[in-house]
Tab-separated table of C-alpha atoms and ligand atoms in Angstrom:
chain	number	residue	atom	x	y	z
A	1	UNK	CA	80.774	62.953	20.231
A	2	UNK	CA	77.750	61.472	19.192
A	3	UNK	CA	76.049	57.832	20.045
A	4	UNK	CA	74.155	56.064	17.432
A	5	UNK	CA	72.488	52.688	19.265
A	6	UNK	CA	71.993	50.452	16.264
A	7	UNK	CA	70.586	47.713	18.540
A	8	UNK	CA	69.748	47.616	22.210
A	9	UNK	CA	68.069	43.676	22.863
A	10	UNK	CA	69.664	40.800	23.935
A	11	UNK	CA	69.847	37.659	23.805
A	12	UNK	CA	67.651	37.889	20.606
A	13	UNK	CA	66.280	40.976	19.159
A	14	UNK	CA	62.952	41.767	18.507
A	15	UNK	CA	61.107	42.163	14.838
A	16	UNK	CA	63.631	44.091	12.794
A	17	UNK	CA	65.835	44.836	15.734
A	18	UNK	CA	69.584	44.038	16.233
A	19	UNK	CA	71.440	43.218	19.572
A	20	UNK	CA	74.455	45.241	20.398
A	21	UNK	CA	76.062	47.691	18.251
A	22	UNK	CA	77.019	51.122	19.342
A	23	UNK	CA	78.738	53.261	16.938
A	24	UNK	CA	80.701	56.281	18.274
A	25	UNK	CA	81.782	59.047	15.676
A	26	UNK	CA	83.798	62.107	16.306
A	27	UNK	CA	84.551	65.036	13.850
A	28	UNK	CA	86.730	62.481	12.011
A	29	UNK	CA	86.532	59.683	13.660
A	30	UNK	CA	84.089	56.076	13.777
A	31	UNK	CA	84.546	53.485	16.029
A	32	UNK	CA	81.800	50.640	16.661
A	33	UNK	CA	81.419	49.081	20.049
A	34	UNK	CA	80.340	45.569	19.651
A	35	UNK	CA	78.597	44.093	16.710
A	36	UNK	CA	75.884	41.695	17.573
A	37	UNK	CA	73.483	39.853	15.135
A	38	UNK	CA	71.556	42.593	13.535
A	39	UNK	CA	73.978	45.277	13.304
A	40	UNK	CA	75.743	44.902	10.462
A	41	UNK	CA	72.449	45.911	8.607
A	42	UNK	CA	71.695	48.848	10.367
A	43	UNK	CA	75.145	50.204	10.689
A	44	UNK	CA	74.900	51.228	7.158
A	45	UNK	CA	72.052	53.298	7.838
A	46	UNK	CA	74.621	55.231	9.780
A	47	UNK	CA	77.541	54.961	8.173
A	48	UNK	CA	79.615	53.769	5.316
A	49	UNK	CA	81.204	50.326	6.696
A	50	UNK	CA	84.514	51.374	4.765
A	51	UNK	CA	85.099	54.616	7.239
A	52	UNK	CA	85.174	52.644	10.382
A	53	UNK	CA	88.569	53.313	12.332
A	54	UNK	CA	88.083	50.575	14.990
A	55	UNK	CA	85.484	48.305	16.393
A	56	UNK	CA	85.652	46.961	19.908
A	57	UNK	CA	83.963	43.586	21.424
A	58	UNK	CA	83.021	43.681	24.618
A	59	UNK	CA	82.737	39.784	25.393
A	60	UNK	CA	82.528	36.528	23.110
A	61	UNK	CA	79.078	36.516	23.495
A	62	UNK	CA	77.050	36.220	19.821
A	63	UNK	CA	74.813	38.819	20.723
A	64	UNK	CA	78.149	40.827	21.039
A	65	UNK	CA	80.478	39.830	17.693
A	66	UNK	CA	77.764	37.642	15.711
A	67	UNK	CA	77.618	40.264	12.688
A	68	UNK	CA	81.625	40.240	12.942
A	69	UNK	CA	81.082	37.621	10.312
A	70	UNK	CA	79.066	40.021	7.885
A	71	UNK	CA	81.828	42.657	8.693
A	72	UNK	CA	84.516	40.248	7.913
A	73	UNK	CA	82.884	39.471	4.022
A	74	UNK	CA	82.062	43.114	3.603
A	75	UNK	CA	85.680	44.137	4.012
A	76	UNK	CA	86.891	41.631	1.962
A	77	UNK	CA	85.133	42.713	-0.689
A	78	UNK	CA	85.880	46.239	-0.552
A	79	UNK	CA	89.608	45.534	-0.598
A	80	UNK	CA	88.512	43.422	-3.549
A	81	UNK	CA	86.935	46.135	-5.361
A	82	UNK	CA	89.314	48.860	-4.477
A	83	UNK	CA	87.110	50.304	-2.487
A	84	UNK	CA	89.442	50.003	0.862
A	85	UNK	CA	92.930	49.333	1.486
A	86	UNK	CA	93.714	48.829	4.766
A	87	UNK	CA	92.289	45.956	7.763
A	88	UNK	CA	89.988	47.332	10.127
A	89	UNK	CA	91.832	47.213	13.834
A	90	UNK	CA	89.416	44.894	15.956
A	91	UNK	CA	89.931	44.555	19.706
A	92	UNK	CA	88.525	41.220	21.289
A	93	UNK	CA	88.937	39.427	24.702
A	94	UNK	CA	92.121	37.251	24.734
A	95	UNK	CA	90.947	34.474	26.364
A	96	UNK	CA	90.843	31.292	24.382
A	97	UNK	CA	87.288	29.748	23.582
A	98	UNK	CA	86.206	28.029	20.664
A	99	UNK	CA	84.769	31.847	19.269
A	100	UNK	CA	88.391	33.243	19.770
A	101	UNK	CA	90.429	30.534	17.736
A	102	UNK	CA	87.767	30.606	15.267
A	103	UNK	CA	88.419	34.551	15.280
A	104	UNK	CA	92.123	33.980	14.610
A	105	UNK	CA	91.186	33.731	11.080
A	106	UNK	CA	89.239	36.918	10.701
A	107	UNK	CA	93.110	38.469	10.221
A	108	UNK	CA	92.154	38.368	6.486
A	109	UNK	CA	89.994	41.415	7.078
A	110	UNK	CA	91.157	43.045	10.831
A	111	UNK	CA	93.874	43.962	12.669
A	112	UNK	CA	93.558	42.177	15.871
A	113	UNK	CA	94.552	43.198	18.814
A	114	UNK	CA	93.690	41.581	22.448
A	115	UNK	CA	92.244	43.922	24.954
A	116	UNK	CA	93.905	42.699	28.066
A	117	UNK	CA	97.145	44.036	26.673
A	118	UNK	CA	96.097	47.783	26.579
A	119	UNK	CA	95.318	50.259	29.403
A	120	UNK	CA	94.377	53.179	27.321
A	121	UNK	CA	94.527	53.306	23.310
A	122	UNK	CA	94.619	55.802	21.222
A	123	UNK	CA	91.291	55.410	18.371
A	124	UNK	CA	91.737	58.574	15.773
A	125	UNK	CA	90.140	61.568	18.230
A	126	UNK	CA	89.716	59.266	20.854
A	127	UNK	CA	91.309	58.207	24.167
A	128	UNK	CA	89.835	54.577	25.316
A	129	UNK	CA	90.697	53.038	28.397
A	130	UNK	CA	89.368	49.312	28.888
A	131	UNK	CA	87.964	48.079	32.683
A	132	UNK	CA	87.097	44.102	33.112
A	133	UNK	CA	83.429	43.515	34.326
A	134	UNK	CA	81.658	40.649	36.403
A	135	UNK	CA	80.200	38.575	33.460
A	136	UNK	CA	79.838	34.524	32.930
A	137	UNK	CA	83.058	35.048	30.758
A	138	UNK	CA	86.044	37.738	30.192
A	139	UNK	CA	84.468	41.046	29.309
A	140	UNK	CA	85.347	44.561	28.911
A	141	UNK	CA	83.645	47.782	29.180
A	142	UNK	CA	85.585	51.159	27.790
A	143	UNK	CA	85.528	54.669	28.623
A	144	UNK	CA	85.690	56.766	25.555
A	145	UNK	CA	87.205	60.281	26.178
A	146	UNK	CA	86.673	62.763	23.196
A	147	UNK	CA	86.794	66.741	23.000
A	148	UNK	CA	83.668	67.331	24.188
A	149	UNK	CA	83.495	64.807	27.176
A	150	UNK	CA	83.304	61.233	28.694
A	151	UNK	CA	80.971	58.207	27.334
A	152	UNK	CA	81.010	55.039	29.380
A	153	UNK	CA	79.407	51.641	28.073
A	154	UNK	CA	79.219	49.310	30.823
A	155	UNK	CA	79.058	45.956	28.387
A	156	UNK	CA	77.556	43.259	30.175
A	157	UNK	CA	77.962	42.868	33.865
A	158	UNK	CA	77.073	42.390	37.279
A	159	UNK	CA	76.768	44.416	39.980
A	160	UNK	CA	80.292	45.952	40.813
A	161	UNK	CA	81.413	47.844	43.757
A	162	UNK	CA	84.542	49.571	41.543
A	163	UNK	CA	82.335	51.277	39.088
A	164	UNK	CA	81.085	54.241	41.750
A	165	UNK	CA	84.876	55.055	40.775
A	166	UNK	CA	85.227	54.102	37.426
A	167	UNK	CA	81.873	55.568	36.395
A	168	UNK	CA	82.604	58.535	38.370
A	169	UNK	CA	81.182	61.775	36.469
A	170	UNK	CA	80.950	60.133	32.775
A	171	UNK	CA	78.635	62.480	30.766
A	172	UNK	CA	77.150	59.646	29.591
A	173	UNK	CA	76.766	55.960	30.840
A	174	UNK	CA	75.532	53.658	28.534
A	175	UNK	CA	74.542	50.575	30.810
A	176	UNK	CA	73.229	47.394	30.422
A	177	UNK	CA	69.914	46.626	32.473
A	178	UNK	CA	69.041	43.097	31.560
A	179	UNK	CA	66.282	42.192	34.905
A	180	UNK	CA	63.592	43.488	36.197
A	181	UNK	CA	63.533	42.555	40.084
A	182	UNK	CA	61.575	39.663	39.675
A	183	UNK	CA	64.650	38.382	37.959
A	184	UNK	CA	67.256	39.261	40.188
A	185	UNK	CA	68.085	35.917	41.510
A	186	UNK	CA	68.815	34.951	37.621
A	187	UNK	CA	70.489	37.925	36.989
A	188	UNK	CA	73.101	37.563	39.604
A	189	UNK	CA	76.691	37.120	38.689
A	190	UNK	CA	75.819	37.880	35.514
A	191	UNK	CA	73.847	41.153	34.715
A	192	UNK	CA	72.684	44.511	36.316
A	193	UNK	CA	68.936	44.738	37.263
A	194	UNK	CA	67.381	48.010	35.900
A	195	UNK	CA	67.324	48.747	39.794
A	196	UNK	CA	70.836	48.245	40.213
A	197	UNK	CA	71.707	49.857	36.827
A	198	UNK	CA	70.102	53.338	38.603
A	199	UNK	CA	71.585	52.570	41.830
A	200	UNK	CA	75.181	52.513	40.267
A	201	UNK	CA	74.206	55.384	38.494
A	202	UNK	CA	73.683	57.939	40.856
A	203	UNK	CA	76.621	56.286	43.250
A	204	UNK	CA	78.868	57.180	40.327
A	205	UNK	CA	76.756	60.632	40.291
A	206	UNK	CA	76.869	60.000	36.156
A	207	UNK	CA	75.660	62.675	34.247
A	208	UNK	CA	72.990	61.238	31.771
A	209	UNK	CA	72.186	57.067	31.966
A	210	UNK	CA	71.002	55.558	29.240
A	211	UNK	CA	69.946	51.741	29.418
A	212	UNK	CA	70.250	49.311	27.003
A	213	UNK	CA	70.532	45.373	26.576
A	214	UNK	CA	66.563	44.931	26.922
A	215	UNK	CA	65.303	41.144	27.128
A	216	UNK	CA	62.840	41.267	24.313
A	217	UNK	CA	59.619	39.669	26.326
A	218	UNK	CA	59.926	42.749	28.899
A	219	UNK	CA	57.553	45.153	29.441
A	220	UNK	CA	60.302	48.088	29.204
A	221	UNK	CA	57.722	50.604	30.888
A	222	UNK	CA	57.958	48.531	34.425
A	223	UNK	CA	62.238	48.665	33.349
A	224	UNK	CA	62.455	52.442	33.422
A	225	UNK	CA	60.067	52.592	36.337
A	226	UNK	CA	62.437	50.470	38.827
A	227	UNK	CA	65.674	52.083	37.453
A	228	UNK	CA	63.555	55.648	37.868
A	229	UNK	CA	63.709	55.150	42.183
A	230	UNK	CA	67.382	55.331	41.969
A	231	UNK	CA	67.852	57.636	39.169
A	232	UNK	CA	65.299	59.830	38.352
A	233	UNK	CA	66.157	61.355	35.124
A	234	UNK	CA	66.841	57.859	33.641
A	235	UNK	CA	66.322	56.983	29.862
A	236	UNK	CA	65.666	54.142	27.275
A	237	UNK	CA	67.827	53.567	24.195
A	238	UNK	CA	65.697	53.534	20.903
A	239	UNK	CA	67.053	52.026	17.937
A	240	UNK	CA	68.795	54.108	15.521
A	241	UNK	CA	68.177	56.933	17.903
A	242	UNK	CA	71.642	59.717	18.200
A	243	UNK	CA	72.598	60.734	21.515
A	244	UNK	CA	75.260	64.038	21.946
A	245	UNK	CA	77.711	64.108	24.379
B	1	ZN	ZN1	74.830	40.446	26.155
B	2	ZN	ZN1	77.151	38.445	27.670
Protein backbone atom coordinates (compact mmCIF):
# COMPACT_ATOMS: atom_id res chain seq x y z
CA UNK A 1 0.00 0.00 0.00
CA UNK A 2 1.43 3.15 -0.67
CA UNK A 3 0.44 6.93 0.59
CA UNK A 4 0.83 9.77 -1.72
CA UNK A 5 -0.03 13.22 0.49
CA UNK A 6 -1.01 15.58 -2.29
CA UNK A 7 -1.69 18.33 0.29
CA UNK A 8 -1.16 18.53 4.02
CA UNK A 9 -2.35 22.55 5.10
CA UNK A 10 -5.42 23.65 6.25
CA UNK A 11 -7.54 25.98 6.34
CA UNK A 12 -5.64 27.53 3.32
CA UNK A 13 -2.61 26.16 1.77
CA UNK A 14 0.48 27.70 1.33
CA UNK A 15 2.23 28.95 -2.19
CA UNK A 16 1.52 26.11 -4.57
CA UNK A 17 0.23 23.83 -1.89
CA UNK A 18 -3.19 22.05 -1.64
CA UNK A 19 -5.20 21.15 1.59
CA UNK A 20 -6.28 17.61 2.01
CA UNK A 21 -5.94 14.95 -0.44
CA UNK A 22 -4.54 11.58 0.31
CA UNK A 23 -4.48 9.12 -2.38
CA UNK A 24 -4.12 5.41 -1.44
CA UNK A 25 -3.17 2.89 -4.32
CA UNK A 26 -2.81 -0.81 -4.09
CA UNK A 27 -1.51 -3.27 -6.81
CA UNK A 28 -4.78 -2.46 -8.62
CA UNK A 29 -6.42 -0.36 -6.76
CA UNK A 30 -6.80 3.95 -6.17
CA UNK A 31 -8.83 5.41 -3.78
CA UNK A 32 -8.51 9.26 -2.71
CA UNK A 33 -9.25 10.33 0.80
CA UNK A 34 -10.62 13.76 0.76
CA UNK A 35 -10.15 16.31 -1.91
CA UNK A 36 -9.58 19.77 -0.65
CA UNK A 37 -8.84 22.96 -2.74
CA UNK A 38 -5.58 22.23 -4.38
CA UNK A 39 -5.77 18.66 -5.01
CA UNK A 40 -7.32 18.16 -7.95
CA UNK A 41 -4.10 19.65 -9.59
CA UNK A 42 -1.69 17.66 -8.00
CA UNK A 43 -3.52 14.42 -8.07
CA UNK A 44 -2.62 14.17 -11.63
CA UNK A 45 0.88 14.28 -10.88
CA UNK A 46 0.08 10.96 -9.30
CA UNK A 47 -2.33 9.52 -11.12
CA UNK A 48 -4.65 9.46 -14.04
CA UNK A 49 -8.07 10.97 -12.54
CA UNK A 50 -9.95 8.30 -14.81
CA UNK A 51 -8.40 5.16 -12.64
CA UNK A 52 -9.75 6.29 -9.38
CA UNK A 53 -12.00 3.43 -7.77
CA UNK A 54 -13.39 5.56 -4.88
CA UNK A 55 -12.83 8.79 -3.11
CA UNK A 56 -13.87 9.33 0.47
CA UNK A 57 -14.71 12.83 2.37
CA UNK A 58 -13.98 12.99 5.61
CA UNK A 59 -16.23 16.10 6.70
CA UNK A 60 -18.08 18.99 4.69
CA UNK A 61 -15.42 21.12 5.36
CA UNK A 62 -13.97 23.02 1.90
CA UNK A 63 -10.61 22.31 2.78
CA UNK A 64 -11.94 18.64 2.67
CA UNK A 65 -14.32 18.32 -0.77
CA UNK A 66 -13.56 21.93 -2.35
CA UNK A 67 -11.74 20.32 -5.54
CA UNK A 68 -14.87 17.81 -5.62
CA UNK A 69 -16.06 20.46 -7.99
CA UNK A 70 -12.94 20.13 -10.42
CA UNK A 71 -13.43 16.28 -10.04
CA UNK A 72 -17.02 16.54 -10.85
CA UNK A 73 -16.18 18.59 -14.53
CA UNK A 74 -13.24 16.34 -15.15
CA UNK A 75 -15.41 13.24 -15.12
CA UNK A 76 -17.89 14.64 -17.07
CA UNK A 77 -15.80 15.20 -19.64
CA UNK A 78 -14.16 11.99 -19.83
CA UNK A 79 -17.49 10.21 -20.13
CA UNK A 80 -17.93 12.85 -22.81
CA UNK A 81 -14.96 11.94 -24.68
CA UNK A 82 -15.10 8.25 -24.20
CA UNK A 83 -12.52 8.30 -22.15
CA UNK A 84 -14.57 6.70 -18.99
CA UNK A 85 -17.71 4.97 -18.61
CA UNK A 86 -18.69 4.51 -15.38
CA UNK A 87 -19.45 7.29 -12.07
CA UNK A 88 -16.83 7.41 -9.63
CA UNK A 89 -18.40 5.94 -6.09
CA UNK A 90 -18.03 9.01 -3.61
CA UNK A 91 -18.70 8.53 0.10
CA UNK A 92 -19.74 11.82 2.04
CA UNK A 93 -21.25 12.57 5.53
CA UNK A 94 -25.09 12.25 5.46
CA UNK A 95 -25.96 14.95 7.39
CA UNK A 96 -27.86 17.69 5.66
CA UNK A 97 -26.06 21.20 5.28
CA UNK A 98 -26.26 23.52 2.59
CA UNK A 99 -22.71 21.63 1.04
CA UNK A 100 -24.65 18.23 1.14
CA UNK A 101 -27.90 19.27 -0.85
CA UNK A 102 -25.75 21.15 -3.09
CA UNK A 103 -23.77 17.69 -3.43
CA UNK A 104 -26.99 15.89 -4.36
CA UNK A 105 -26.36 17.05 -7.77
CA UNK A 106 -22.83 15.85 -8.22
CA UNK A 107 -24.85 12.29 -9.13
CA UNK A 108 -24.11 13.37 -12.76
CA UNK A 109 -20.52 12.31 -12.22
CA UNK A 110 -20.46 9.91 -8.71
CA UNK A 111 -22.02 7.30 -7.17
CA UNK A 112 -22.95 8.52 -3.83
CA UNK A 113 -23.13 6.79 -1.07
CA UNK A 114 -23.54 8.18 2.74
CA UNK A 115 -20.98 7.00 5.17
CA UNK A 116 -23.09 6.56 8.22
CA UNK A 117 -24.74 3.66 6.47
CA UNK A 118 -21.56 1.43 6.18
CA UNK A 119 -19.44 -0.31 8.87
CA UNK A 120 -16.84 -1.74 6.66
CA UNK A 121 -16.80 -1.50 2.65
CA UNK A 122 -15.27 -3.25 0.38
CA UNK A 123 -12.89 -0.55 -2.15
CA UNK A 124 -11.19 -2.99 -5.01
CA UNK A 125 -8.10 -4.57 -2.66
CA UNK A 126 -9.27 -2.82 0.16
CA UNK A 127 -11.23 -3.36 3.40
CA UNK A 128 -12.40 0.24 4.93
CA UNK A 129 -14.09 0.55 8.04
CA UNK A 130 -15.42 4.20 8.92
CA UNK A 131 -15.17 5.62 12.89
CA UNK A 132 -17.01 9.19 13.69
CA UNK A 133 -14.56 11.80 15.24
CA UNK A 134 -15.03 14.89 17.66
CA UNK A 135 -15.16 17.73 15.02
CA UNK A 136 -17.42 21.14 14.82
CA UNK A 137 -19.55 18.96 12.36
CA UNK A 138 -20.16 15.08 11.35
CA UNK A 139 -16.84 13.61 10.35
CA UNK A 140 -15.30 10.39 9.62
CA UNK A 141 -11.95 8.94 9.79
CA UNK A 142 -11.30 5.27 8.00
CA UNK A 143 -9.05 2.50 8.57
CA UNK A 144 -7.81 1.12 5.35
CA UNK A 145 -6.77 -2.61 5.58
CA UNK A 146 -4.75 -3.87 2.48
CA UNK A 147 -2.32 -7.00 1.97
CA UNK A 148 0.45 -5.63 3.37
CA UNK A 149 -1.06 -3.90 6.54
CA UNK A 150 -3.19 -1.18 8.33
CA UNK A 151 -3.27 2.76 7.40
CA UNK A 152 -5.33 4.96 9.66
CA UNK A 153 -6.21 8.73 8.75
CA UNK A 154 -7.58 10.34 11.67
CA UNK A 155 -9.53 13.30 9.52
CA UNK A 156 -10.10 16.13 11.62
CA UNK A 157 -10.72 15.77 15.28
CA UNK A 158 -10.39 16.32 18.78
CA UNK A 159 -8.92 14.65 21.34
CA UNK A 160 -10.70 11.17 21.76
CA UNK A 161 -10.42 8.68 24.46
CA UNK A 162 -11.72 5.64 21.87
CA UNK A 163 -8.89 5.97 19.48
CA UNK A 164 -6.10 4.17 22.01
CA UNK A 165 -8.51 1.28 20.67
CA UNK A 166 -9.33 2.16 17.38
CA UNK A 167 -5.78 3.24 16.53
CA UNK A 168 -4.51 0.28 18.21
CA UNK A 169 -1.33 -1.13 16.19
CA UNK A 170 -2.13 0.69 12.66
CA UNK A 171 1.18 0.55 10.68
CA UNK A 172 0.57 3.79 9.85
CA UNK A 173 -1.48 6.74 11.39
CA UNK A 174 -1.94 9.55 9.38
CA UNK A 175 -3.15 12.30 11.95
CA UNK A 176 -4.13 15.62 11.91
CA UNK A 177 -2.08 18.06 14.28
CA UNK A 178 -3.62 21.43 13.71
CA UNK A 179 -2.10 23.49 17.33
CA UNK A 180 0.78 24.03 18.73
CA UNK A 181 0.17 24.36 22.67
CA UNK A 182 -0.13 27.86 22.64
CA UNK A 183 -3.29 27.12 20.78
CA UNK A 184 -4.80 24.56 22.71
CA UNK A 185 -7.57 26.48 24.21
CA UNK A 186 -8.68 27.20 20.36
CA UNK A 187 -8.09 23.92 19.37
CA UNK A 188 -10.39 22.28 21.78
CA UNK A 189 -13.44 20.48 20.61
CA UNK A 190 -12.23 20.78 17.47
CA UNK A 191 -8.62 19.58 16.59
CA UNK A 192 -5.63 17.54 18.03
CA UNK A 193 -2.60 19.60 19.26
CA UNK A 194 0.70 18.20 17.79
CA UNK A 195 1.14 17.24 21.61
CA UNK A 196 -1.91 15.38 21.77
CA UNK A 197 -1.51 13.96 18.22
CA UNK A 198 1.90 12.09 19.85
CA UNK A 199 0.22 11.40 23.00
CA UNK A 200 -2.58 9.36 21.15
CA UNK A 201 0.01 7.95 19.26
CA UNK A 202 1.99 6.05 21.45
CA UNK A 203 -1.37 5.22 23.72
CA UNK A 204 -2.50 3.44 20.56
CA UNK A 205 1.32 2.10 20.44
CA UNK A 206 0.90 2.98 16.37
CA UNK A 207 3.56 1.88 14.37
CA UNK A 208 4.76 4.93 12.24
CA UNK A 209 2.75 8.63 12.81
CA UNK A 210 2.76 10.84 10.31
CA UNK A 211 1.17 14.43 10.86
CA UNK A 212 -0.56 16.38 8.61
CA UNK A 213 -3.25 19.29 8.46
CA UNK A 214 -0.46 22.08 9.16
CA UNK A 215 -1.88 25.77 9.76
CA UNK A 216 0.16 27.52 7.15
CA UNK A 217 1.61 30.55 9.54
CA UNK A 218 3.28 27.70 11.84
CA UNK A 219 6.63 27.27 12.39
CA UNK A 220 6.35 23.31 11.71
CA UNK A 221 9.91 22.79 13.41
CA UNK A 222 8.36 23.86 17.06
CA UNK A 223 5.14 21.19 15.63
CA UNK A 224 7.36 18.13 15.40
CA UNK A 225 9.25 19.19 18.48
CA UNK A 226 6.04 19.07 20.92
CA UNK A 227 4.57 15.95 19.17
CA UNK A 228 8.45 14.48 19.49
CA UNK A 229 7.95 14.29 23.80
CA UNK A 230 5.22 11.88 23.27
CA UNK A 231 6.35 10.11 20.28
CA UNK A 232 9.73 10.11 19.51
CA UNK A 233 10.08 8.75 16.12
CA UNK A 234 7.37 11.18 14.85
CA UNK A 235 7.28 12.60 11.20
CA UNK A 236 6.04 15.49 8.90
CA UNK A 237 4.05 14.92 5.70
CA UNK A 238 5.74 16.64 2.61
CA UNK A 239 3.79 17.28 -0.34
CA UNK A 240 3.79 14.84 -3.04
CA UNK A 241 6.01 12.79 -0.83
CA UNK A 242 5.08 8.44 -1.03
CA UNK A 243 4.92 6.69 2.11
CA UNK A 244 4.93 2.42 2.08
CA UNK A 245 3.04 0.57 4.29
ZN1 LIG B 1 -9.69 20.45 8.06
ZN1 LIG C 1 -12.78 20.38 9.52
Amino acid sequence: MKLTVLGCWAPYARANGACSGYLVQGEETNLLLDCGNGVFGKLQEAVDFRKLDAVIISHLHPDHFADLFSLRHALKGSFWDGSRDAKLDLYLPGEETEYSFLLQKFSDAFNIYYTEQFTNVEIGEFKVSFFSTVHLLPCWGSVVRGSTGTLVYSADTAWDDRYRQIWQGADLLLCEASGLEKDREYARGAHLTAGQAGQLAAAAAVKRLLLTHFYPEYDLAVLKQEAARYYQEVELVHEGAGYFV
